Coordinates of C-alpha atoms in Angstrom, one line a residue:
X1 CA -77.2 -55.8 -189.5
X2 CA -73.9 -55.9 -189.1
X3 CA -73.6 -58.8 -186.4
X4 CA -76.1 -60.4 -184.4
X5 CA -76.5 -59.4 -180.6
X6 CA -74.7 -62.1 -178.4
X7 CA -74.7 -62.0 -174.7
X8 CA -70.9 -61.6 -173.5
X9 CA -69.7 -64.6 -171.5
X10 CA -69.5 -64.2 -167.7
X11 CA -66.0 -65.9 -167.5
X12 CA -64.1 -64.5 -170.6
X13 CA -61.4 -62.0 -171.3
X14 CA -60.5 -60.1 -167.9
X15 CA -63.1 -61.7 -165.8
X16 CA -61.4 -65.5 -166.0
X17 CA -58.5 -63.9 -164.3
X18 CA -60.5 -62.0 -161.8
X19 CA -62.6 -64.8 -160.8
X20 CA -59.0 -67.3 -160.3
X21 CA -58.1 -63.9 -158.0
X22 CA -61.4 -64.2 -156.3
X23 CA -61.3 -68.3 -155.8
X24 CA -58.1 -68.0 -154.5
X25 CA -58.8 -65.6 -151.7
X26 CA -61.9 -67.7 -151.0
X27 CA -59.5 -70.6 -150.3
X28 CA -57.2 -68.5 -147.9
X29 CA -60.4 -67.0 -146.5
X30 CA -61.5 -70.5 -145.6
X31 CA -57.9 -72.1 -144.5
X32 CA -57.9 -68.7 -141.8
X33 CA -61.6 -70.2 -140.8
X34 CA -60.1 -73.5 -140.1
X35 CA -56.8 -72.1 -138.3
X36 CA -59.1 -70.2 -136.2
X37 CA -61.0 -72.9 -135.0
X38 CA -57.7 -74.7 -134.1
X39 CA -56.9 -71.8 -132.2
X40 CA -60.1 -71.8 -130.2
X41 CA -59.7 -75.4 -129.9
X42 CA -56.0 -75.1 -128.5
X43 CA -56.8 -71.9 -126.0
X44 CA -59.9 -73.7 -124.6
X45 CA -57.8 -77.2 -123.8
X46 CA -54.6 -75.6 -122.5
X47 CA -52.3 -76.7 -124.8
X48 CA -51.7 -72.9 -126.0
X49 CA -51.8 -70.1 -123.6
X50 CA -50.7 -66.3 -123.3
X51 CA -49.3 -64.5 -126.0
X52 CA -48.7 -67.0 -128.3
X53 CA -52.3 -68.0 -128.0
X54 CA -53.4 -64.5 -128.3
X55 CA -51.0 -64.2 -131.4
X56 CA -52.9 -66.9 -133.2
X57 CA -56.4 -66.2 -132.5
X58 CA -55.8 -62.5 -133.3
X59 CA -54.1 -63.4 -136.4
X60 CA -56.3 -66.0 -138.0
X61 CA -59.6 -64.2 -137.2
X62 CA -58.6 -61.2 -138.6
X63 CA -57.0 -62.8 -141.7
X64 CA -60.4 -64.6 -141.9
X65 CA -62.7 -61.2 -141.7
X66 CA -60.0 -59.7 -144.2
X67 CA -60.3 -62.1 -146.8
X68 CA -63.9 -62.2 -146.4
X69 CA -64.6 -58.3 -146.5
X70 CA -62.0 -58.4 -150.0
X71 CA -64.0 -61.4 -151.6
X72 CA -67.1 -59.5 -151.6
X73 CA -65.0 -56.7 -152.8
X74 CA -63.9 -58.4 -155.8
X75 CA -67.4 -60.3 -156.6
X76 CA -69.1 -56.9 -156.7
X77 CA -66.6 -55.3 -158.7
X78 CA -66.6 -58.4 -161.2
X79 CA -70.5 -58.6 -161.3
X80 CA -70.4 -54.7 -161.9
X81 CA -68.1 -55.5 -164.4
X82 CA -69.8 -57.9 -166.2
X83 CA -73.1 -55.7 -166.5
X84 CA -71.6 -52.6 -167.6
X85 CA -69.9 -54.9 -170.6
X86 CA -74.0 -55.9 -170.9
X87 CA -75.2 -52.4 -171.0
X88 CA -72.3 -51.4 -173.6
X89 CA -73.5 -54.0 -176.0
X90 CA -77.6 -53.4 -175.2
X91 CA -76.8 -49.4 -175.6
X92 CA -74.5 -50.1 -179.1
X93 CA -77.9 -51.9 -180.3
X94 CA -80.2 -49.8 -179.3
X95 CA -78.1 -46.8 -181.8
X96 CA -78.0 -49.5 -184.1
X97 CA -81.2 -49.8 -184.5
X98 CA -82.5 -46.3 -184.0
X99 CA -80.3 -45.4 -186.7
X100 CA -81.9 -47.8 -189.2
X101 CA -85.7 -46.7 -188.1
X102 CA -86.5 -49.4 -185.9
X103 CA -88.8 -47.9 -183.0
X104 CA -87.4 -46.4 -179.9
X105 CA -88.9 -48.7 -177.9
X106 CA -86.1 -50.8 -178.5
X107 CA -83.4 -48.4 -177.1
X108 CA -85.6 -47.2 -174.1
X109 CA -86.2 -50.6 -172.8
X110 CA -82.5 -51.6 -173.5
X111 CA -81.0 -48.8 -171.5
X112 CA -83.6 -48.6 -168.7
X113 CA -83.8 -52.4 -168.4
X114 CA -81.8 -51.7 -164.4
X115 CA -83.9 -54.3 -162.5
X116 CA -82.6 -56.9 -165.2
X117 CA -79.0 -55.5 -165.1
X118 CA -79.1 -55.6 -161.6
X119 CA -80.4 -59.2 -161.3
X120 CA -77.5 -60.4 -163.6
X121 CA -74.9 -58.2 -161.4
X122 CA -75.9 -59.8 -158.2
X123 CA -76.1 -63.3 -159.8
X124 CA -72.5 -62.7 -160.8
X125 CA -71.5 -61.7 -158.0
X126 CA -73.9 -63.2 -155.2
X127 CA -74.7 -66.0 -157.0
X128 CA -71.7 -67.5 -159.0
X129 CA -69.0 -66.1 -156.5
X130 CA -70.9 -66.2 -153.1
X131 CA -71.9 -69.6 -154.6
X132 CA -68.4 -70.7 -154.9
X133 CA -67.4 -69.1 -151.4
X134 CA -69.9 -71.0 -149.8
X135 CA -68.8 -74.4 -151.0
X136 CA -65.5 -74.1 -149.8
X137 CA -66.6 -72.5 -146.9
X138 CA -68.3 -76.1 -146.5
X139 CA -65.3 -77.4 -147.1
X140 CA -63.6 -75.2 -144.3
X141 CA -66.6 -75.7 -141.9
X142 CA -66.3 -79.5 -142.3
X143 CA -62.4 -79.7 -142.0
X144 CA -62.5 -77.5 -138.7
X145 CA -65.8 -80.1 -137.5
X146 CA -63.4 -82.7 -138.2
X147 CA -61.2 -81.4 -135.7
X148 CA -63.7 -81.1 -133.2
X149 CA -65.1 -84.2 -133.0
X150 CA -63.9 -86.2 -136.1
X151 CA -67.1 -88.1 -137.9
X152 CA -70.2 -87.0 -135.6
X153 CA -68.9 -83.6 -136.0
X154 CA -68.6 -83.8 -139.8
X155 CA -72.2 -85.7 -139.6
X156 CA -73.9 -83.0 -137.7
X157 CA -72.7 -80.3 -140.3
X158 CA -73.8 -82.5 -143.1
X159 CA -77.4 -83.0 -141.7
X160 CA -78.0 -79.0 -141.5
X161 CA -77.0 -78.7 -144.6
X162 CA -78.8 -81.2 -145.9
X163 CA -81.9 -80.2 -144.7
X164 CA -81.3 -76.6 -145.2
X165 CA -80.5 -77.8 -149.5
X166 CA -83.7 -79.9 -149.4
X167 CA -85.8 -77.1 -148.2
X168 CA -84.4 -73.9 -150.6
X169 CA -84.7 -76.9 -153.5
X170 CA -88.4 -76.9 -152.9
X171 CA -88.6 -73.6 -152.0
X172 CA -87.6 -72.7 -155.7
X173 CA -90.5 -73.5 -157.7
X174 CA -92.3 -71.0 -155.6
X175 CA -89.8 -68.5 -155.2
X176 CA -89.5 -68.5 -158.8
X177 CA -93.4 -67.5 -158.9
X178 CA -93.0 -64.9 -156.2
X179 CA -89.6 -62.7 -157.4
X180 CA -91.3 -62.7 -161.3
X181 CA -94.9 -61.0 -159.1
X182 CA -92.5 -58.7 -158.0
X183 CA -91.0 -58.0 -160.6
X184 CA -94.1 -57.2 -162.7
X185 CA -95.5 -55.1 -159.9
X186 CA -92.4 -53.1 -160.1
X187 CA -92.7 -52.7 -163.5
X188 CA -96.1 -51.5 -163.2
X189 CA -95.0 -49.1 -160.7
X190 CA -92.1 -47.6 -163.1
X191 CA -94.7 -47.5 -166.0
X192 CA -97.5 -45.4 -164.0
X193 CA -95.2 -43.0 -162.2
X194 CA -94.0 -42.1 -165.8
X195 CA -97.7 -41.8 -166.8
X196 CA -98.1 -39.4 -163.6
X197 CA -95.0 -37.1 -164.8
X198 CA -96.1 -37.0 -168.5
X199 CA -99.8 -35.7 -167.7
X200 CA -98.7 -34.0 -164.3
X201 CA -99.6 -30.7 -166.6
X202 CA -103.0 -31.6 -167.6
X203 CA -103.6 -33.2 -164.1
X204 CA -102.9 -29.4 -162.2
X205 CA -104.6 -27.6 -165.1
X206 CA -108.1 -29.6 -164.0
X207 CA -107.3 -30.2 -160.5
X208 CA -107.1 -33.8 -161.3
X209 CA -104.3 -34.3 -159.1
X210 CA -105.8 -36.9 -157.0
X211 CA -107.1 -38.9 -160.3
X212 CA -103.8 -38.5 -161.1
X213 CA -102.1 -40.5 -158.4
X214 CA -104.5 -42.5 -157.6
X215 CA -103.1 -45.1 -159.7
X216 CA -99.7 -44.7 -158.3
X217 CA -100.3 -45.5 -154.7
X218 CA -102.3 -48.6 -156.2
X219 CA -99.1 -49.5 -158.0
X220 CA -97.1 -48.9 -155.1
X221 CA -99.5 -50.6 -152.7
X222 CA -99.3 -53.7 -154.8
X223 CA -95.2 -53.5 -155.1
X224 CA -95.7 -53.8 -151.3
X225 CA -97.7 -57.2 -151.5
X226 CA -95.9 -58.6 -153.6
X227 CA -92.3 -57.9 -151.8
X228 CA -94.0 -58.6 -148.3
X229 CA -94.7 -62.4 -150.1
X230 CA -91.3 -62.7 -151.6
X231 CA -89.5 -61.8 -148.3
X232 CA -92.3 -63.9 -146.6
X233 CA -91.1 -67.0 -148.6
X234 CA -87.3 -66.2 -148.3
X235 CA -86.8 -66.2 -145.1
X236 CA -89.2 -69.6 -144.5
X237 CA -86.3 -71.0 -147.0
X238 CA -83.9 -69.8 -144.5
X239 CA -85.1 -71.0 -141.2
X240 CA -83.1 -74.5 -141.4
X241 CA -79.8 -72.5 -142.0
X242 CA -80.5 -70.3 -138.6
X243 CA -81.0 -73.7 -137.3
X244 CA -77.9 -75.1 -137.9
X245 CA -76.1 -74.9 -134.7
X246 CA -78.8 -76.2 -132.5
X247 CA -79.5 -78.9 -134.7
X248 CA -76.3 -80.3 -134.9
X249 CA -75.3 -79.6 -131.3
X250 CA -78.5 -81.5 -130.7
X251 CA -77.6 -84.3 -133.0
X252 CA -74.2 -84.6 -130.9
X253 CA -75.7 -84.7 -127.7
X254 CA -77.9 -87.3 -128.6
X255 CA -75.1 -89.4 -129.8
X256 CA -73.5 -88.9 -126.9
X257 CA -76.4 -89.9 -124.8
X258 CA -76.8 -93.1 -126.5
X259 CA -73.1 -94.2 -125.8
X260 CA -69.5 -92.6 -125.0
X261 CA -68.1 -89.5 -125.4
X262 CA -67.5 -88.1 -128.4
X263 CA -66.3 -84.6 -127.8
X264 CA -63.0 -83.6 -125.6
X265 CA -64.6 -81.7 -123.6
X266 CA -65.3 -77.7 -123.9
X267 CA -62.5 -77.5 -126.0
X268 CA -63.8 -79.8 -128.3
X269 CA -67.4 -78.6 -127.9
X270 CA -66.1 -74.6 -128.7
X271 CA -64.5 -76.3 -131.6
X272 CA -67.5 -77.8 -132.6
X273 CA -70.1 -75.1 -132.4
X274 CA -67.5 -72.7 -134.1
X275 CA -68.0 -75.4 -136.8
X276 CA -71.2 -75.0 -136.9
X277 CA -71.5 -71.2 -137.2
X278 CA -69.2 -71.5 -140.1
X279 CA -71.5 -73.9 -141.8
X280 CA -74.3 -71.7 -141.1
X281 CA -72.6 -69.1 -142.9
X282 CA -71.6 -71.2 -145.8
X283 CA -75.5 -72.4 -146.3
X284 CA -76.3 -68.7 -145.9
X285 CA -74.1 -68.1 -148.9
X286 CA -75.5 -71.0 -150.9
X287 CA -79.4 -70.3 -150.4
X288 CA -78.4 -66.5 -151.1
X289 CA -76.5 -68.0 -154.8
X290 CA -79.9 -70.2 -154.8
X291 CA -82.4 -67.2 -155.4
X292 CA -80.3 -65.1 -157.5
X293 CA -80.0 -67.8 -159.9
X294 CA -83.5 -68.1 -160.1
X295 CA -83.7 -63.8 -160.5
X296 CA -80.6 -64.3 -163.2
X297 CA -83.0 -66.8 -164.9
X298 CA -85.8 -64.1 -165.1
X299 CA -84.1 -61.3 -166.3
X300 CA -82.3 -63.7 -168.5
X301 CA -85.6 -64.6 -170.3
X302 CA -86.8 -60.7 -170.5
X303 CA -83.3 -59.9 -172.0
X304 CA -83.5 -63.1 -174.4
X305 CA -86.6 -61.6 -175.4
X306 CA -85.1 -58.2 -176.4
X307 CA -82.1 -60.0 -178.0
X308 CA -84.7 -61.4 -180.4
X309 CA -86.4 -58.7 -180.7
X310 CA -83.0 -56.6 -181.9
X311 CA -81.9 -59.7 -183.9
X312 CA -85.0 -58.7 -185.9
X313 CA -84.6 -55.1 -186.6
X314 CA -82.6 -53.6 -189.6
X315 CA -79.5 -52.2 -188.0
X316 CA -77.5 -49.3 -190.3
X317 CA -78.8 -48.9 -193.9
X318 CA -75.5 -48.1 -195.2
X319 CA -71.9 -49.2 -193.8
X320 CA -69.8 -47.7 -197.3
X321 CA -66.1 -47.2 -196.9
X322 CA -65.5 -44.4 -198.9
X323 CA -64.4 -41.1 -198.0
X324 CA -66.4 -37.7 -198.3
X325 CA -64.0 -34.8 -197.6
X326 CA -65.0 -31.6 -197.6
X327 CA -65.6 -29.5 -200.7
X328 CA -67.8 -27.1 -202.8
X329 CA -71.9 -27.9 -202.6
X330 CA -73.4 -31.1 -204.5
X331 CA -76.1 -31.8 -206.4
X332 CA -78.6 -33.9 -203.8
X333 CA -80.8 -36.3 -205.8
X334 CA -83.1 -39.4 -204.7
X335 CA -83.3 -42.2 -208.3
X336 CA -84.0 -39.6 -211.2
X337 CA -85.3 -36.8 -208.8
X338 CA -83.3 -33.5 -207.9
X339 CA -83.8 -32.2 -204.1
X340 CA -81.0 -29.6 -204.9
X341 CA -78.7 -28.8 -207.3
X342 CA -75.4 -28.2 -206.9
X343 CA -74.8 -24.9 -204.7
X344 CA -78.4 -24.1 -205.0
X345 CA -80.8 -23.1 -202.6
X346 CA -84.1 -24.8 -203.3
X347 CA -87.3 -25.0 -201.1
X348 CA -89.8 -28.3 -201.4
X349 CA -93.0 -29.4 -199.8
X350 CA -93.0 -32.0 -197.3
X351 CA -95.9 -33.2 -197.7
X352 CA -94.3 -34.8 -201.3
X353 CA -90.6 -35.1 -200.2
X354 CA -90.9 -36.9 -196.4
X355 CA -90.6 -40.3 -197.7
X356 CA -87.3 -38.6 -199.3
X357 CA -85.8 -37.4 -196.7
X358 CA -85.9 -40.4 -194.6
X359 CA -83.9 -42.5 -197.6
X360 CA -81.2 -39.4 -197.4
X361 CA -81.1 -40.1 -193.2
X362 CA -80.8 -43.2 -193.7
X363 CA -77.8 -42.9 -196.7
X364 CA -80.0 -45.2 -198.6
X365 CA -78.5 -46.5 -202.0
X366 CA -81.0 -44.9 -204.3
X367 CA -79.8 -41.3 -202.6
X368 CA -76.4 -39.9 -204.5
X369 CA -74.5 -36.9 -204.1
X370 CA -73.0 -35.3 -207.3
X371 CA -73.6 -39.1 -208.8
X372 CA -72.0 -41.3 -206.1
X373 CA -74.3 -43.3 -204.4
X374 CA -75.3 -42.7 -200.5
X375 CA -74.3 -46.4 -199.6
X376 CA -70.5 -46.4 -200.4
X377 CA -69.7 -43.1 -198.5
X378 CA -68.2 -44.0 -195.2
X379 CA -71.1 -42.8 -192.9
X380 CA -70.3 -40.5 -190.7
X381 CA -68.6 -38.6 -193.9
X382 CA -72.2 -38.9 -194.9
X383 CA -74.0 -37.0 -191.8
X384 CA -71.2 -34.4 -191.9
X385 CA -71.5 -33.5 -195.5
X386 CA -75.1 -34.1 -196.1
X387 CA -76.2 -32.6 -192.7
X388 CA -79.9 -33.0 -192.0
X389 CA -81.3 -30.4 -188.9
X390 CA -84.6 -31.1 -187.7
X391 CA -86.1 -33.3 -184.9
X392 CA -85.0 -36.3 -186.6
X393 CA -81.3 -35.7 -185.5
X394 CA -82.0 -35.1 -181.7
X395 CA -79.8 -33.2 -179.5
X396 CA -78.0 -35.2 -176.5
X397 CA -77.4 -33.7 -173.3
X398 CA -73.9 -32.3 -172.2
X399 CA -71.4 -29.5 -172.5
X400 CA -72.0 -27.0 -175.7
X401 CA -69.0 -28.1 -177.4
X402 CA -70.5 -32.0 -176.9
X403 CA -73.8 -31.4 -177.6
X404 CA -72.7 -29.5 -181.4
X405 CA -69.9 -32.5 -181.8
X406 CA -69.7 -34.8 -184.0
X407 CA -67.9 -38.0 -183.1
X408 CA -64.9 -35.1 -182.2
X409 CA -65.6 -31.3 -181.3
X410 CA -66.2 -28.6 -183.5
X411 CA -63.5 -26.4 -184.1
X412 CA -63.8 -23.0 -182.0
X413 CA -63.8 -20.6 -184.5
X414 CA -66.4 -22.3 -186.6
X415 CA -68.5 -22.8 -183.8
X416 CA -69.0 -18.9 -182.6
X417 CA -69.3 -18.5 -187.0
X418 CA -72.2 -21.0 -186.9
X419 CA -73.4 -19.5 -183.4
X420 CA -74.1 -16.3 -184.6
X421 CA -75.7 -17.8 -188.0
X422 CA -78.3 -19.4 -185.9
X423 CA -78.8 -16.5 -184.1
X424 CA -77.0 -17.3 -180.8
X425 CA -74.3 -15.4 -181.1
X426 CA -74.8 -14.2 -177.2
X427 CA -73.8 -17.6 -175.9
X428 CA -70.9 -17.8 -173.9
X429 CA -69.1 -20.3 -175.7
X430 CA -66.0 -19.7 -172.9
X431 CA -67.7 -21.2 -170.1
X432 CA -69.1 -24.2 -172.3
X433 CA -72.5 -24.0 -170.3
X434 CA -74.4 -27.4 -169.7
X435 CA -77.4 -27.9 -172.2
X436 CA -80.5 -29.8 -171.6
X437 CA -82.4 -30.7 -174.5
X438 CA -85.5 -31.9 -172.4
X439 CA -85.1 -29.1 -170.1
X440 CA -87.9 -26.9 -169.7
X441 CA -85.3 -23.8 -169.2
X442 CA -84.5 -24.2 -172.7
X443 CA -87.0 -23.1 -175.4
X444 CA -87.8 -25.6 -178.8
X445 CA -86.6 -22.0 -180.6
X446 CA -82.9 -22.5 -178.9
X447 CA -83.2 -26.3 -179.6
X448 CA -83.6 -25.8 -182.7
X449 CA -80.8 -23.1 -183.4
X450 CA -78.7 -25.9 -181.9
X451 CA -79.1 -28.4 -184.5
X452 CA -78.4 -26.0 -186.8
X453 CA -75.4 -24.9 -185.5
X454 CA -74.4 -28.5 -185.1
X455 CA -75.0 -29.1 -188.8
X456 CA -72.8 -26.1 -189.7
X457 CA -70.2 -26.8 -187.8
X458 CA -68.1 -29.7 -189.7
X459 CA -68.1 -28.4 -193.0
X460 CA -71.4 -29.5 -195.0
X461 CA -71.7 -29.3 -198.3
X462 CA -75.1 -30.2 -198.6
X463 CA -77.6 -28.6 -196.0
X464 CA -81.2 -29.7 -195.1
X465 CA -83.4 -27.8 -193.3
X466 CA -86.5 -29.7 -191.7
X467 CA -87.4 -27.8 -189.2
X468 CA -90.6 -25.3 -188.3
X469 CA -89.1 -23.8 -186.2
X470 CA -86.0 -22.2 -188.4
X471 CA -87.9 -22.1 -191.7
X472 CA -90.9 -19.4 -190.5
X473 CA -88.0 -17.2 -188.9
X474 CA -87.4 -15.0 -191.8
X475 CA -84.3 -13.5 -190.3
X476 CA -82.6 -16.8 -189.9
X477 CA -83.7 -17.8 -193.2
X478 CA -81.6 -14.9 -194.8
X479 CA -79.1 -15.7 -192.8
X480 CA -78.2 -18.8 -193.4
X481 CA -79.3 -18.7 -197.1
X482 CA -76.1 -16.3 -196.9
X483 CA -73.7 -18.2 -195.2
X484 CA -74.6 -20.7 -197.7
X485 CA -74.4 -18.7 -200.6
X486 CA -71.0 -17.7 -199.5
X487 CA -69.3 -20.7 -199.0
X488 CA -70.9 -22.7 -202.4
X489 CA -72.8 -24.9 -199.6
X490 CA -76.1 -26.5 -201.3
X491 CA -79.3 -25.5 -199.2
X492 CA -82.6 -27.4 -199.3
X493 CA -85.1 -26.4 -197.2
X494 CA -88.3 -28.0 -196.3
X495 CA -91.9 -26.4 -195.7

């Protein structure tokens, strides 16, 4: 392998400088909070009236609600950030190890894995920046408390959010039990609705259809339950944060029951209860960061399974750094066996060779060309020159000129040549129509003319032909054994 798979750091490269960005507007989103509540404070007690009053409250709450709206902005784009860097290195892997025969599996679950991606992109951005946002928005919330009513004010924050931590801390243990439920219901789900659309054929054919999706709506109805408990749960955990301003109005009141005055009257109390909304929105933010850091620890364990997993396969089977250019045909063997001669066209059973073939996909060492060995050419000289068309080299889906690329696009010319070889000379090449391996539009016939054409299309000089569906089509056959022929290109075909 030719590195172990590593998990990116959240805080690393761009990312440290977007999150500074992002702290910093939470700062001035939280010193607008506070001027706001002076405001209010200053209107409601006289000392600030007409415009200049007007002025200041329209200013700092709109600065306020500015900030805010471009915080989340900037935490969604640096979670989304952070997961597509995720995906990159999952997707790289998942080649990696298709390319050295480790099982697909590995590449379907590490591209379809969005419930995980998605946990980690809202952790990033809900639960490490909305985390940090709603600390200092404590620290806002308490500064403008302060200024209502000095100590009892910053008291009666303090005790909502105290009781609001001490409840989502022992909320978590069973929060943690009810998101990984609903996560494996969901997975269920996923699973059975792919079973439905793989036997969907079968299921019309014997008018099955209600066996069919029977165990979808089972799956489905189970998703429900399981999301009904988890919101059930999270919003228990949040009742002390929607509690907040009563409770510590409450708490004030009874202080002031039990002795003098502690607020200035309404302006003080406005002051005060715009406190407390701010720390109600601040614990908000904090029991949100809460239960994405307990979703981030879930996917986190799933991916850290994977990583494992991948850590285990063989990656490439070859990595040589020397060059391949183009040339006549070459003499294809495998140890002391010939496949092909050089400029030859030979035919050979599969049955004998398949265990062959595979070390010549792979650019194995004991595979040589003309007596240099498979594992010092550079390897994508290696696909090009030795080009292998058959199921084993699968189309992708894209434009014609990407879907018979390389790693760059085929030269026009040579493509309409190798077109017409394969017998699809009638495609408009012009319009560069979309193609759609796993279509039904298309037929495995055109599929496999396309790998073909693929093959031919960055100058080969050995050929391999693994496929049924080209070498029963006598016509083609001819064809290409004369194009071959032609251009001194070595031929092996397998039947």
């Amino acid at each position: 392998m030719q590195g172990e798979l590593a998990i990116p750091r959240f805080l690393e490269g761009g990312r440290k400088a977007a999150f500074l960005n992002l702290l910093a507007i939470a700062i001035g989103e939280v010193a607008a909070q506070v001027l706001a509540a002076a405001s209010v404070k200053a209107v409601v007690t006289g000392t600030s009236d007409g415009l200049l009053a007007a002025a200041s409250l329209l200013l700092s709450g709109s600065l306020a609600a500015t900030l805010g709206w471009l915080r989340n902005l900037r935490g969604e784009r640096l979670g989304l950030s952070y997961v597509n860097e995720l995906r990159r290195m999952l997707a790289r892997q998942a080649i990696a190890v298709s390319s050295g025969g480790g099982p697909g599996r590995f590449g379907t679950l590490a591209i379809r894995m969005h419930g995980d991606l998605n946990a980690i992109r809202d952790w990033a951005n809900i639960g490490v920046c909305g985390g940090v946002a709603g600390l200092i928005g404590l620290v806002g919330a308490f500064s403008s408390a302060w200024l209502a009513a000095r100590t009892p004010g910053i008291l009666a924050c303090a005790i909502a959010a105290a009781l609001s931590t001490a409840v989502v801390a022992m909320g978590i243990p069973g929060m943690s039990v009810r998101i990984a439920g609903h996560r494996r219901t969901r997975g269920r789900l996923s699973a059975k609705v792919g079973d439905l659309l793989l036997g969907a054929g079968a299921a019309a054919a014997y008018s099955a259809q209600n066996r069919a999706i029977r165990p979808v709506w089972k799956a489905g109805e189970a998703v429900l339950e399981s999301a009904y408990r988890e919101s059930r749960l999270r919003g228990a955990l949040l009742i002390p944060v929607m509690l907040t301003v009563p409770l510590g109005a409450a708490f004030v009141v009874l202080l002031e029951a039990s002795g003098p005055s502690i607020v200035e009257e309404a302006g003080g109390w406005a002051t005060l209860l715009f406190a407390l909304g701010l720390t109600a929105l601040a614990l908000r933010l904090l029991a949100d960061a809460a239960f994405q850091f307990v979703e981030h620890r879930i996917a986190m364990h799933r991916i850290d399974e994977l990583i494992d997993r991948a850590n285990e396969m063989p990656s490439e089977s070859h990595a040589g750094h020397r060059r391949l250019p183009p040339g006549p045909g070459m003499e294809l063997k495998v140890g002391d066996i010939t496949l092909v001669g050089a400029g030859e066209n030979a035919t050979r059973s599969r049955d004998r060779h398949v265990e062959y073939l595979e070390l010549v996909g792979n650019g194995d060492g004991a595979v040589s060309v003309d007596g240099l060995s498979a594992a010092e050419v550079y390897p994508l000289d290696w696909a090009r020159r030795v080009a292998m068309v058959g199921p084993s080299r699968p189309l992708r889906r894209g434009r014609l000129s990407q879907v018979i690329a390389a790693k760059r696009n085929a030269e026009e010319a040579v493509a309409r040549e190798a077109l017409s070889v394969a017998g699809l000379g009638d495609l408009d090449t012009t319009s560069d129509p979309l193609i759609d391996p796993w279509s039904t539009h298309l037929s495995e016939w055109t599929i496999a003319r396309l790998r073909l054409v693929r093959a031919l299309c960055h100058r080969p000089r050995v050929v391999i032909v693994d496929d049924p569906w080209l070498s029963t089509d006598g016509n083609l056959t001819k064809r290409l054994t004369r194009h071959c022929r032609q251009r001194g290109i070595s031929l092996l075909t397998i039947a």
